[in-house]
mmCIF file of C-alpha atoms in Angstrom:
data_model
loop_
_atom_site.group_PDB
_atom_site.id
_atom_site.type_symbol
_atom_site.label_atom_id
_atom_site.label_comp_id
_atom_site.label_asym_id
_atom_site.label_seq_id
_atom_site.Cartn_x
_atom_site.Cartn_y
_atom_site.Cartn_z
ATOM 1 C CA MET A 1 13.454 -23.923 -16.454
ATOM 2 C CA LYS A 2 11.799 -24.892 -19.983
ATOM 3 C CA LYS A 3 10.252 -22.449 -21.469
ATOM 4 C CA ILE A 4 6.218 -22.887 -21.204
ATOM 5 C CA THR A 5 3.964 -22.180 -24.034
ATOM 6 C CA MET A 6 0.096 -21.947 -24.622
ATOM 7 C CA SER A 7 -2.829 -20.392 -27.229
ATOM 8 C CA ALA A 8 -5.229 -18.831 -25.246
ATOM 9 C CA VAL A 9 -7.760 -19.218 -28.014
ATOM 10 C CA ALA A 10 -6.626 -22.899 -28.078
ATOM 11 C CA LEU A 11 -7.681 -23.188 -24.567
ATOM 12 C CA THR A 12 -10.334 -21.089 -24.663
ATOM 13 C CA ALA A 13 -11.310 -23.334 -27.054
ATOM 14 C CA ILE A 14 -10.672 -26.594 -25.398
ATOM 15 C CA MET A 15 -12.812 -24.779 -22.216
ATOM 16 C CA GLY A 16 -15.481 -23.904 -23.894
ATOM 17 C CA SER A 17 -16.380 -27.967 -24.686
ATOM 18 C CA PHE A 18 -17.429 -28.573 -20.943
ATOM 19 C CA SER A 19 -18.644 -27.232 -17.887
ATOM 20 C CA SER A 20 -17.898 -29.604 -15.658
ATOM 21 C CA VAL A 21 -15.147 -32.798 -15.324
ATOM 22 C CA SER A 22 -17.494 -35.111 -12.897
ATOM 23 C CA ALA A 23 -16.964 -38.802 -12.127
ATOM 24 C CA ASP A 24 -19.450 -41.485 -10.636
ATOM 25 C CA GLY A 25 -21.535 -38.078 -10.482
ATOM 26 C CA ILE A 26 -19.894 -35.731 -8.498
ATOM 27 C CA ASN A 27 -18.161 -32.422 -10.440
ATOM 28 C CA ILE A 28 -15.124 -32.692 -9.487
ATOM 29 C CA LEU A 29 -14.663 -29.381 -11.594
ATOM 30 C CA ASP A 30 -17.547 -26.736 -12.042
ATOM 31 C CA ASP A 31 -17.779 -23.244 -12.819
ATOM 32 C CA ILE A 32 -14.791 -23.119 -14.662
ATOM 33 C CA LYS A 33 -13.617 -19.637 -15.387
ATOM 34 C CA LEU A 34 -10.901 -18.454 -17.474
ATOM 35 C CA ASP A 35 -8.732 -14.544 -16.873
ATOM 36 C CA ALA A 36 -6.352 -13.745 -19.238
ATOM 37 C CA GLU A 37 -3.993 -10.732 -20.052
ATOM 38 C CA ILE A 38 -1.755 -10.202 -23.304
ATOM 39 C CA ARG A 39 0.702 -7.377 -22.142
ATOM 40 C CA PRO A 40 3.194 -6.171 -24.921
ATOM 41 C CA ARG A 41 5.433 -3.118 -24.454
ATOM 42 C CA TYR A 42 8.731 -1.553 -25.918
ATOM 43 C CA GLU A 43 10.756 -0.239 -23.026
ATOM 44 C CA MET A 44 13.610 2.350 -24.130
ATOM 45 C CA VAL A 45 16.540 3.417 -21.236
ATOM 46 C CA ASP A 46 18.626 5.752 -21.139
ATOM 47 C CA ASP A 47 20.809 5.484 -18.184
ATOM 48 C CA GLY A 48 23.208 8.107 -18.618
ATOM 49 C CA ASN A 49 26.064 5.816 -17.890
ATOM 50 C CA SER A 50 28.871 5.800 -20.772
ATOM 51 C CA ALA A 51 29.908 2.999 -19.991
ATOM 52 C CA THR A 52 26.620 0.817 -21.606
ATOM 53 C CA ALA A 53 24.366 1.616 -24.336
ATOM 54 C CA ASN A 54 20.568 2.000 -24.311
ATOM 55 C CA ALA A 55 18.223 -0.651 -23.763
ATOM 56 C CA ASN A 56 15.277 -0.646 -26.215
ATOM 57 C CA ALA A 57 13.417 -3.920 -24.817
ATOM 58 C CA ILE A 58 10.357 -5.656 -26.888
ATOM 59 C CA THR A 59 8.458 -7.686 -24.656
ATOM 60 C CA ALA A 60 5.198 -9.408 -24.095
ATOM 61 C CA ARG A 61 3.257 -10.850 -21.099
ATOM 62 C CA THR A 62 1.602 -13.229 -21.212
ATOM 63 C CA LYS A 63 -1.172 -14.243 -18.195
ATOM 64 C CA LEU A 64 -3.452 -17.029 -17.887
ATOM 65 C CA LYS A 65 -5.927 -18.385 -14.889
ATOM 66 C CA VAL A 66 -8.428 -21.009 -14.467
ATOM 67 C CA THR A 67 -10.437 -21.292 -11.537
ATOM 68 C CA ALA A 68 -13.106 -23.576 -10.779
ATOM 69 C CA ASN A 69 -15.140 -25.114 -8.360
ATOM 70 C CA LEU A 70 -14.813 -28.567 -6.637
ATOM 71 C CA PHE A 71 -16.146 -31.596 -5.742
ATOM 72 C CA ASP A 72 -19.869 -29.867 -5.467
ATOM 73 C CA VAL A 73 -18.668 -28.864 -1.833
ATOM 74 C CA GLU A 74 -20.431 -24.886 -1.736
ATOM 75 C CA GLY A 75 -17.472 -22.634 -1.474
ATOM 76 C CA LEU A 76 -14.218 -24.872 -2.004
ATOM 77 C CA SER A 77 -12.917 -23.575 -5.157
ATOM 78 C CA ALA A 78 -9.067 -23.947 -6.646
ATOM 79 C CA SER A 79 -7.161 -22.090 -9.623
ATOM 80 C CA VAL A 80 -4.053 -22.811 -11.569
ATOM 81 C CA GLY A 81 -2.022 -20.284 -13.453
ATOM 82 C CA ILE A 82 0.553 -19.281 -15.607
ATOM 83 C CA ILE A 83 2.955 -16.047 -16.793
ATOM 84 C CA SER A 84 5.113 -16.199 -19.405
ATOM 85 C CA VAL A 85 6.903 -13.474 -20.941
ATOM 86 C CA ASN A 86 8.584 -13.673 -24.084
ATOM 87 C CA ASN A 87 10.913 -10.921 -25.835
ATOM 88 C CA PHE A 88 10.956 -12.764 -29.265
ATOM 89 C CA GLY A 89 14.757 -12.825 -29.663
ATOM 90 C CA SER A 90 15.417 -9.409 -28.869
ATOM 91 C CA HIS A 91 18.543 -8.836 -27.161
ATOM 92 C CA GLN A 92 18.901 -5.381 -26.672
ATOM 93 C CA TYR A 93 18.711 -5.052 -23.175
ATOM 94 C CA ASN A 94 19.828 -6.115 -19.942
ATOM 95 C CA PRO A 95 17.240 -9.086 -18.430
ATOM 96 C CA LYS A 96 19.232 -9.251 -15.634
ATOM 97 C CA ASP A 97 18.926 -13.109 -16.158
ATOM 98 C CA GLY A 98 22.731 -14.084 -15.835
ATOM 99 C CA HIS A 99 23.765 -13.057 -19.000
ATOM 100 C CA GLU A 100 25.088 -9.445 -20.064
ATOM 101 C CA TYR A 101 24.200 -8.713 -23.657
ATOM 102 C CA THR A 102 26.311 -6.073 -25.727
ATOM 103 C CA ASP A 103 26.454 -3.839 -28.619
ATOM 104 C CA GLY A 104 28.462 -3.980 -31.746
ATOM 105 C CA SER A 105 30.864 -2.052 -29.965
ATOM 106 C CA GLY A 106 31.051 -4.362 -26.613
ATOM 107 C CA ASP A 107 29.145 -2.146 -24.230
ATOM 108 C CA PRO A 108 26.635 -3.913 -22.183
ATOM 109 C CA TYR A 109 23.568 -2.693 -22.360
ATOM 110 C CA ALA A 110 20.951 -0.934 -20.174
ATOM 111 C CA VAL A 111 18.877 -3.213 -17.723
ATOM 112 C CA VAL A 112 15.393 -3.434 -18.227
ATOM 113 C CA VAL A 113 14.061 -6.234 -15.698
ATOM 114 C CA ASP A 114 11.872 -8.266 -18.175
ATOM 115 C CA PRO A 115 13.769 -11.307 -18.512
ATOM 116 C CA GLN A 116 12.264 -14.121 -21.360
ATOM 117 C CA TYR A 117 10.803 -16.703 -18.788
ATOM 118 C CA ALA A 118 7.945 -18.835 -17.465
ATOM 119 C CA MET A 119 6.322 -19.734 -14.209
ATOM 120 C CA ILE A 120 3.090 -21.199 -12.432
ATOM 121 C CA SER A 121 1.954 -18.130 -10.899
ATOM 122 C CA ASN A 122 -1.136 -19.692 -9.540
ATOM 123 C CA ALA A 123 -1.698 -22.990 -7.672
ATOM 124 C CA ALA A 124 -3.876 -22.568 -4.987
ATOM 125 C CA VAL A 125 -7.177 -24.124 -3.440
ATOM 126 C CA ASN A 126 -9.728 -21.599 -1.723
ATOM 127 C CA TYR A 127 -12.390 -22.066 0.722
ATOM 128 C CA LYS A 128 -15.062 -19.778 1.758
ATOM 129 C CA VAL A 129 -17.607 -20.370 4.942
ATOM 130 C CA GLY A 130 -19.413 -17.337 4.918
ATOM 131 C CA ASP A 131 -17.767 -14.366 6.155
ATOM 132 C CA THR A 132 -14.151 -16.079 6.405
ATOM 133 C CA LEU A 133 -11.377 -17.170 3.727
ATOM 134 C CA LEU A 134 -9.293 -19.931 4.033
ATOM 135 C CA HIS A 135 -6.140 -19.895 1.818
ATOM 136 C CA ALA A 136 -3.834 -22.131 0.754
ATOM 137 C CA GLY A 137 -1.265 -21.746 -2.034
ATOM 138 C CA ARG A 138 0.379 -19.646 -4.684
ATOM 139 C CA GLY A 139 -1.034 -16.231 -5.544
ATOM 140 C CA GLN A 140 -0.866 -12.679 -5.800
ATOM 141 C CA VAL A 141 -1.052 -11.020 -2.874
ATOM 142 C CA ASN A 142 -1.610 -6.601 -2.804
ATOM 143 C CA LEU A 143 -2.291 -5.127 0.252
ATOM 144 C CA ASP A 144 -3.695 -1.373 0.539
ATOM 145 C CA ASN A 145 -1.659 1.065 -2.528
ATOM 146 C CA GLN A 146 0.884 -1.797 -2.114
ATOM 147 C CA ARG A 147 3.938 0.556 -0.633
ATOM 148 C CA PHE A 148 5.030 -2.689 1.367
ATOM 149 C CA ILE A 149 3.129 -5.426 -0.017
ATOM 150 C CA GLY A 150 2.672 -6.118 -3.573
ATOM 151 C CA THR A 151 3.440 -7.455 -6.932
ATOM 152 C CA VAL A 152 5.671 -5.268 -8.928
ATOM 153 C CA GLY A 153 2.489 -5.807 -11.308
ATOM 154 C CA TRP A 154 4.505 -3.333 -13.555
ATOM 155 C CA ARG A 155 7.149 -5.486 -14.193
ATOM 156 C CA GLN A 156 6.447 -8.335 -16.865
ATOM 157 C CA LEU A 157 6.998 -10.803 -14.274
ATOM 158 C CA GLU A 158 4.713 -10.310 -11.978
ATOM 159 C CA ARG A 159 5.531 -11.324 -7.937
ATOM 160 C CA SER A 160 3.723 -14.900 -6.755
ATOM 161 C CA TYR A 161 3.319 -14.925 -3.183
ATOM 162 C CA ASP A 162 3.348 -18.848 -1.770
ATOM 163 C CA SER A 163 1.667 -18.384 0.789
ATOM 164 C CA VAL A 164 -1.449 -19.641 3.778
ATOM 165 C CA PHE A 165 -3.876 -17.362 5.440
ATOM 166 C CA VAL A 166 -7.215 -16.441 6.287
ATOM 167 C CA ALA A 167 -9.392 -13.208 6.288
ATOM 168 C CA ASN A 168 -12.647 -12.298 7.517
ATOM 169 C CA ASN A 169 -15.198 -9.884 7.329
ATOM 170 C CA SER A 170 -18.085 -10.558 9.277
ATOM 171 C CA ILE A 171 -18.353 -7.703 11.630
ATOM 172 C CA LYS A 172 -19.525 -4.877 9.688
ATOM 173 C CA ASN A 173 -17.296 -2.312 8.290
ATOM 174 C CA LEU A 174 -14.063 -5.034 9.214
ATOM 175 C CA SER A 175 -11.657 -6.558 7.515
ATOM 176 C CA VAL A 176 -9.099 -8.471 8.841
ATOM 177 C CA LEU A 177 -6.385 -10.765 7.226
ATOM 178 C CA ALA A 178 -3.239 -12.882 8.700
ATOM 179 C CA ALA A 179 -1.122 -14.455 6.672
ATOM 180 C CA TRP A 180 1.997 -16.973 6.919
ATOM 181 C CA VAL A 181 3.975 -16.252 3.546
ATOM 182 C CA TYR A 182 6.593 -19.088 2.789
ATOM 183 C CA GLY A 183 8.091 -18.351 -0.687
ATOM 184 C CA LEU A 184 8.399 -16.002 -3.089
ATOM 185 C CA GLN A 185 8.124 -16.530 -6.862
ATOM 186 C CA GLY A 186 8.941 -14.150 -9.902
ATOM 187 C CA VAL A 187 9.898 -10.564 -11.248
ATOM 188 C CA THR A 188 13.746 -11.891 -12.056
ATOM 189 C CA ALA A 189 14.182 -15.059 -14.358
ATOM 190 C CA GLY A 190 14.232 -17.834 -11.631
ATOM 191 C CA GLU A 191 13.939 -15.823 -8.328
ATOM 192 C CA THR A 192 13.150 -17.956 -6.088
ATOM 193 C CA THR A 193 13.439 -17.317 -2.508
ATOM 194 C CA ASP A 194 12.069 -19.289 0.759
ATOM 195 C CA THR A 195 10.891 -17.312 3.773
ATOM 196 C CA ASN A 196 8.924 -17.201 7.197
ATOM 197 C CA THR A 197 7.300 -14.206 6.882
ATOM 198 C CA VAL A 198 3.994 -13.038 8.869
ATOM 199 C CA LEU A 199 1.209 -10.457 7.446
ATOM 200 C CA LEU A 200 -1.038 -8.748 9.914
ATOM 201 C CA HIS A 201 -3.779 -6.232 8.175
ATOM 202 C CA ALA A 202 -6.703 -4.771 9.663
ATOM 203 C CA ALA A 203 -8.978 -2.337 7.616
ATOM 204 C CA TYR A 204 -12.132 -0.839 9.766
ATOM 205 C CA THR A 205 -14.317 1.917 7.729
ATOM 206 C CA VAL A 206 -15.800 4.577 10.228
ATOM 207 C CA MET A 207 -17.481 6.603 6.855
ATOM 208 C CA PRO A 208 -16.552 7.397 3.514
ATOM 209 C CA ALA A 209 -14.577 10.038 4.394
ATOM 210 C CA LEU A 210 -12.483 7.821 6.718
ATOM 211 C CA LYS A 211 -10.994 4.564 6.651
ATOM 212 C CA ILE A 212 -8.620 3.290 9.473
ATOM 213 C CA THR A 213 -5.905 0.810 8.524
ATOM 214 C CA ALA A 214 -3.424 -1.245 10.878
ATOM 215 C CA TYR A 215 -0.901 -3.586 9.774
ATOM 216 C CA ASP A 216 2.061 -5.244 10.956
ATOM 217 C CA TYR A 217 4.090 -7.215 8.286
ATOM 218 C CA MET A 218 7.189 -9.227 9.852
ATOM 219 C CA ILE A 219 9.254 -10.090 6.986
ATOM 220 C CA ALA A 220 11.859 -12.903 8.228
ATOM 221 C CA ASN A 221 15.488 -11.753 9.118
ATOM 222 C CA VAL A 222 14.736 -7.896 7.620
ATOM 223 C CA HIS A 223 12.497 -6.560 9.614
ATOM 224 C CA ASP A 224 9.438 -5.451 10.990
ATOM 225 C CA THR A 225 6.950 -2.726 9.225
ATOM 226 C CA TYR A 226 3.891 -1.652 11.648
ATOM 227 C CA GLY A 227 2.246 1.445 11.059
ATOM 228 C CA ILE A 228 -1.902 3.067 10.796
ATOM 229 C CA ALA A 229 -3.479 4.925 7.952
ATOM 230 C CA LEU A 230 -6.447 7.239 7.981
ATOM 231 C CA THR A 231 -7.767 7.426 4.099
ATOM 232 C CA GLY A 232 -10.759 8.504 2.697
ATOM 233 C CA ASN A 233 -12.805 10.098 0.009
ATOM 234 C CA VAL A 234 -15.078 13.826 0.148
ATOM 235 C CA LYS A 235 -17.252 14.326 -2.124
ATOM 236 C CA MET A 236 -17.815 18.241 -2.407
ATOM 237 C CA ASP A 237 -20.546 18.671 -5.391
ATOM 238 C CA SER A 238 -18.434 18.603 -8.397
ATOM 239 C CA VAL A 239 -15.043 18.501 -6.411
ATOM 240 C CA LYS A 240 -14.131 14.762 -5.508
ATOM 241 C CA LEU A 241 -11.139 14.822 -2.629
ATOM 242 C CA ASN A 242 -9.160 12.350 -1.562
ATOM 243 C CA TYR A 243 -6.502 11.711 1.375
ATOM 244 C CA ARG A 244 -3.804 9.593 2.639
ATOM 245 C CA ALA A 245 -1.762 10.398 6.051
ATOM 246 C CA GLU A 246 0.086 6.902 6.991
ATOM 247 C CA TYR A 247 3.172 6.808 9.398
ATOM 248 C CA ALA A 248 5.123 3.092 9.900
ATOM 249 C CA VAL A 249 8.075 2.372 11.914
ATOM 250 C CA GLN A 250 10.815 -0.518 10.941
ATOM 251 C CA SER A 251 11.957 -2.636 13.662
ATOM 252 C CA ASP A 252 14.116 -5.706 13.983
ATOM 253 C CA ALA A 253 12.808 -8.940 12.768
ATOM 254 C CA THR A 254 10.715 -11.080 14.900
ATOM 255 C CA MET A 255 10.461 -13.827 12.412
ATOM 256 C CA GLU A 256 13.584 -15.884 10.740
ATOM 257 C CA ILE A 257 14.538 -18.382 8.431
ATOM 258 C CA HIS A 258 18.054 -20.406 9.063
ATOM 259 C CA THR A 259 18.494 -20.432 5.230
ATOM 260 C CA GLN A 260 18.979 -16.235 4.989
ATOM 261 C CA THR A 261 21.655 -14.719 6.146
ATOM 262 C CA PRO A 262 19.480 -11.444 8.884
ATOM 263 C CA THR A 263 20.339 -7.970 7.605
ATOM 264 C CA THR A 264 22.864 -6.268 9.535
ATOM 265 C CA GLY A 265 22.406 -3.184 10.874
ATOM 266 C CA LYS A 266 19.810 -2.677 13.817
ATOM 267 C CA ALA A 267 16.126 -2.234 12.086
ATOM 268 C CA ASP A 268 15.255 1.522 13.574
ATOM 269 C CA ALA A 269 13.346 3.510 10.874
ATOM 270 C CA ASP A 270 10.335 5.663 9.719
ATOM 271 C CA TYR A 271 8.004 6.429 7.448
ATOM 272 C CA TYR A 272 4.939 8.931 6.807
ATOM 273 C CA ASN A 273 3.320 9.608 3.801
ATOM 274 C CA LEU A 274 1.165 12.757 3.382
ATOM 275 C CA ASP A 275 -1.130 12.910 -0.058
ATOM 276 C CA LEU A 276 -4.242 15.010 -0.839
ATOM 277 C CA GLY A 277 -5.805 14.132 -4.282
ATOM 278 C CA ALA A 278 -8.513 16.440 -6.166
ATOM 279 C CA ASN A 279 -10.502 15.589 -9.227
ATOM 280 C CA ILE A 280 -12.319 18.700 -10.572
ATOM 281 C CA SER A 281 -14.615 17.439 -12.947
ATOM 282 C CA GLY A 282 -12.106 15.924 -14.496
ATOM 283 C CA VAL A 283 -9.303 17.887 -13.723
ATOM 284 C CA LEU A 284 -6.622 15.775 -11.495
ATOM 285 C CA ALA A 285 -4.479 17.735 -9.115
ATOM 286 C CA GLY A 286 -2.439 16.725 -6.126
ATOM 287 C CA VAL A 287 0.411 17.068 -3.750
ATOM 288 C CA ASN A 288 2.572 14.658 -2.036
ATOM 289 C CA TYR A 289 5.267 13.961 0.701
ATOM 290 C CA GLU A 290 6.633 10.611 1.606
ATOM 291 C CA PHE A 291 9.540 10.413 3.704
ATOM 292 C CA LEU A 292 11.652 7.473 4.494
ATOM 293 C CA SER A 293 14.289 7.722 7.443
ATOM 294 C CA GLY A 294 17.933 7.242 6.761
ATOM 295 C CA SER A 295 21.200 6.004 8.517
ATOM 296 C CA THR A 296 24.499 8.053 8.879
ATOM 297 C CA GLY A 297 26.407 4.728 7.828
ATOM 298 C CA THR A 298 28.059 4.870 11.366
ATOM 299 C CA ASP A 299 24.872 4.657 13.808
ATOM 300 C CA GLY A 300 24.375 0.652 12.404
ATOM 301 C CA LYS A 301 21.223 1.327 11.712
ATOM 302 C CA THR A 302 18.958 0.509 9.090
ATOM 303 C CA ASN A 303 17.790 2.969 6.061
ATOM 304 C CA PHE A 304 13.781 2.605 5.793
ATOM 305 C CA GLN A 305 13.221 -0.427 3.336
ATOM 306 C CA PRO A 306 10.069 -1.192 1.248
ATOM 307 C CA THR A 307 10.724 -4.743 0.753
ATOM 308 C CA LEU A 308 7.647 -6.544 -0.968
ATOM 309 C CA GLY A 309 6.791 -3.474 -2.320
ATOM 310 C CA THR A 310 5.248 -2.706 -5.733
ATOM 311 C CA ASN A 311 7.890 0.542 -5.587
ATOM 312 C CA HIS A 312 7.184 1.614 -9.034
ATOM 313 C CA LYS A 313 4.362 3.579 -8.072
ATOM 314 C CA PHE A 314 6.868 5.863 -5.657
ATOM 315 C CA ASN A 315 9.195 8.029 -6.284
ATOM 316 C CA GLY A 316 9.332 8.743 -10.045
ATOM 317 C CA TRP A 317 8.877 5.516 -12.921
ATOM 318 C CA ALA A 318 12.562 6.205 -13.443
ATOM 319 C CA ASP A 319 12.982 3.813 -10.579
ATOM 320 C CA LYS A 320 16.500 5.201 -9.714
ATOM 321 C CA PHE A 321 15.802 4.484 -5.865
ATOM 322 C CA PHE A 322 14.701 1.549 -3.558
ATOM 323 C CA VAL A 323 16.542 -0.903 -6.246
ATOM 324 C CA GLY A 324 16.544 -4.422 -4.302
ATOM 325 C CA ASN A 325 14.918 -2.252 -1.944
ATOM 326 C CA THR A 326 17.884 -1.043 -0.297
ATOM 327 C CA GLY A 327 17.317 2.526 -1.175
ATOM 328 C CA PRO A 328 19.993 5.505 -0.159
ATOM 329 C CA LEU A 329 21.402 4.711 2.516
ATOM 330 C CA GLY A 330 20.812 8.373 3.867
ATOM 331 C CA GLY A 331 17.187 8.088 3.393
ATOM 332 C CA LEU A 332 14.849 9.555 0.512
ATOM 333 C CA ILE A 333 12.223 13.415 1.413
ATOM 334 C CA ASP A 334 10.299 13.269 -2.261
ATOM 335 C CA ALA A 335 8.154 16.014 -2.277
ATOM 336 C CA ASN A 336 5.917 15.517 -5.556
ATOM 337 C CA VAL A 337 2.599 17.061 -7.173
ATOM 338 C CA ARG A 338 0.924 16.205 -9.667
ATOM 339 C CA LEU A 339 -1.356 17.619 -12.498
ATOM 340 C CA GLY A 340 -3.868 16.235 -15.034
ATOM 341 C CA TYR A 341 -7.359 15.128 -17.131
ATOM 342 C CA LYS A 342 -9.275 12.300 -17.453
ATOM 343 C CA ALA A 343 -12.550 11.957 -19.515
ATOM 344 C CA LYS A 344 -14.670 8.878 -21.072
ATOM 345 C CA GLY A 345 -13.603 8.692 -24.356
ATOM 346 C CA ILE A 346 -10.505 11.068 -23.942
ATOM 347 C CA GLY A 347 -8.474 8.862 -21.764
ATOM 348 C CA LYS A 348 -6.040 10.123 -19.113
ATOM 349 C CA PHE A 349 -3.278 12.372 -19.129
ATOM 350 C CA LEU A 350 -0.802 12.548 -16.407
ATOM 351 C CA ALA A 351 2.085 14.734 -15.165
ATOM 352 C CA VAL A 352 4.243 14.067 -11.974
ATOM 353 C CA TYR A 353 7.245 16.689 -10.265
ATOM 354 C CA HIS A 354 9.207 15.102 -8.007
ATOM 355 C CA ASP A 355 11.339 17.008 -5.667
ATOM 356 C CA PHE A 356 14.076 14.231 -4.098
ATOM 357 C CA THR A 357 16.371 15.086 -1.015
ATOM 358 C CA ALA A 358 18.377 12.857 1.320
ATOM 359 C CA ASP A 359 17.314 12.222 5.123
ATOM 360 C CA LYS A 360 20.594 12.042 6.400
ATOM 361 C CA GLU A 361 23.456 14.057 4.070
ATOM 362 C CA MET A 362 25.631 11.388 1.975
ATOM 363 C CA GLY A 363 28.656 12.654 1.153
ATOM 364 C CA GLY A 364 28.688 15.808 2.481
ATOM 365 C CA LYS A 365 25.253 16.333 0.665
ATOM 366 C CA ASP A 366 21.701 15.655 0.478
ATOM 367 C CA ASP A 367 20.085 16.194 -3.078
ATOM 368 C CA LEU A 368 18.801 13.957 -4.984
ATOM 369 C CA GLY A 369 17.863 15.228 -7.934
ATOM 370 C CA SER A 370 14.600 16.520 -9.224
ATOM 371 C CA GLU A 371 12.252 13.280 -12.306
ATOM 372 C CA ILE A 372 9.142 14.557 -14.234
ATOM 373 C CA ASP A 373 6.495 11.795 -15.318
ATOM 374 C CA VAL A 374 4.634 11.992 -18.114
ATOM 375 C CA LEU A 375 1.692 9.205 -18.977
ATOM 376 C CA TYR A 376 -1.343 9.053 -20.966
ATOM 377 C CA THR A 377 -3.513 5.983 -21.135
ATOM 378 C CA ASN A 378 -6.358 5.640 -22.996
ATOM 379 C CA LYS A 379 -9.403 2.463 -23.950
ATOM 380 C CA ILE A 380 -8.590 1.384 -27.678
ATOM 381 C CA PRO A 381 -11.748 1.957 -29.968
ATOM 382 C CA GLY A 382 -13.279 -1.030 -30.985
ATOM 383 C CA VAL A 383 -11.936 -3.660 -29.190
ATOM 384 C CA ASN A 384 -13.286 -4.883 -25.523
ATOM 385 C CA GLY A 385 -10.546 -5.430 -22.566
ATOM 386 C CA LEU A 386 -7.681 -3.303 -24.556
ATOM 387 C CA THR A 387 -5.844 -0.066 -23.709
ATOM 388 C CA GLY A 388 -2.921 1.661 -24.515
ATOM 389 C CA MET A 389 -0.490 3.822 -23.190
ATOM 390 C CA LEU A 390 2.524 6.203 -23.323
ATOM 391 C CA LYS A 391 4.898 6.700 -20.878
ATOM 392 C CA TYR A 392 7.597 8.689 -19.812
ATOM 393 C CA ALA A 393 10.323 9.436 -17.149
ATOM 394 C CA ASP A 394 12.912 12.247 -16.893
ATOM 395 C CA TYR A 395 15.188 12.232 -13.938
ATOM 396 C CA SER A 396 18.174 14.691 -13.849
ATOM 397 C CA LYS A 397 20.953 13.633 -10.736
ATOM 398 C CA GLY A 398 21.560 15.779 -8.005
ATOM 399 C CA SER A 399 24.621 16.727 -5.453
ATOM 400 C CA VAL A 400 24.886 13.375 -4.273
ATOM 401 C CA ALA A 401 27.620 11.585 -5.986
ATOM 402 C CA GLY A 402 26.393 7.665 -7.579
ATOM 403 C CA TYR A 403 23.207 8.430 -9.732
ATOM 404 C CA THR A 404 23.342 10.048 -13.245
ATOM 405 C CA ASP A 405 21.071 11.016 -15.426
ATOM 406 C CA THR A 406 18.004 8.956 -16.846
ATOM 407 C CA GLN A 407 15.290 8.925 -19.157
ATOM 408 C CA LYS A 408 12.511 5.636 -20.003
ATOM 409 C CA PHE A 409 10.411 5.880 -22.654
ATOM 410 C CA TRP A 410 7.385 3.189 -22.640
ATOM 411 C CA ALA A 411 4.563 1.847 -25.344
ATOM 412 C CA MET A 412 2.476 -0.519 -24.045
ATOM 413 C CA LEU A 413 -1.124 -2.210 -24.976
ATOM 414 C CA ASP A 414 -2.620 -4.376 -22.801
ATOM 415 C CA TYR A 415 -5.431 -6.924 -23.437
ATOM 416 C CA LYS A 416 -7.710 -8.544 -20.767
ATOM 417 C CA PHE A 417 -10.465 -10.849 -21.154
ATOM 418 C CA SER A 418 -12.641 -13.600 -19.219
ATOM 419 C CA THR A 419 -14.807 -16.503 -19.614
ATOM 420 C CA LYS A 420 -17.569 -14.939 -16.796
#
């Protein structure tokens, strides 16, 4: 695909020259808004494999989205946007784009899935009437904590969903969504996937301390994931508590699409996630236990797979698990603790320790290793909308074969701005 480049400054200037486009007294476009992001990043990967060279990826993501009202019709709007990833000619990493770059000794570089590529990220029409929103076209979809449906926003080439959906919140404290997803774009270069997926989601807020969410995500030819989550926030003087208790089940796919081969094995897996967090005058602490069931390899069943999830948020930032959304055949149990501090002007520091085991033994073993993750992020003084981040992941392998010690480091700036 031909690379798309565009100057955000020039586009802003052009948009600023008019507030509407009209024909015969009818405003075709009105109330035009620009949202933009520029995100340069350095990523180092030492994957512990003697056959690969350490990756040193320098990339930058540019996102531009224009939203405008249409034809003077109340509630009718459209959006169009692009996302472009550039590596400035640097090829010291494997971007998974069909090319395998090597160092001076001929060893391929470790993988960093940030290919140089550009695509249309948004192209949609929305119509809001009362408490109901109708959407048709391409855009981003993030549901709940993004464990099962997300855009993989950590990667530079963020995923977009081609969908038609209706969302409604006419009943107080209740929100419902029903979506048909017919295509997926992004994350890897040229990834274009036709699908026939249905997403059903409902959330009811009983009180600040209790929100009940139910969902059924029917991914064509893969599986159905349906479950329930209880979440809430509790304030006690200077202590703020938050929790999550979630259970989900995967079964054979309801939806089908003839252009793809169905997943082999019977989808019969379960998942639960228990999380408790606290903010005590800026001190952050939490414990988490996440269970994704596995298969013995001979029972004809699949392991639990968060196929469309934003998985970098979970199970360690080294991304050792759920590569390709399949994960360890024996499943995964992630027991982790976190500790940090957050304050205005100081920023946020967070450290997480993970202990990984398999649900079912693989090769007679279930130790999948451990990981230490550390993050620091803060707003850059003097520049509105600019934040900086330093991030490190250190994974130590366990006794289960097929894993290697891995270290990753990131240094990133993120600049966002909007015209309104």
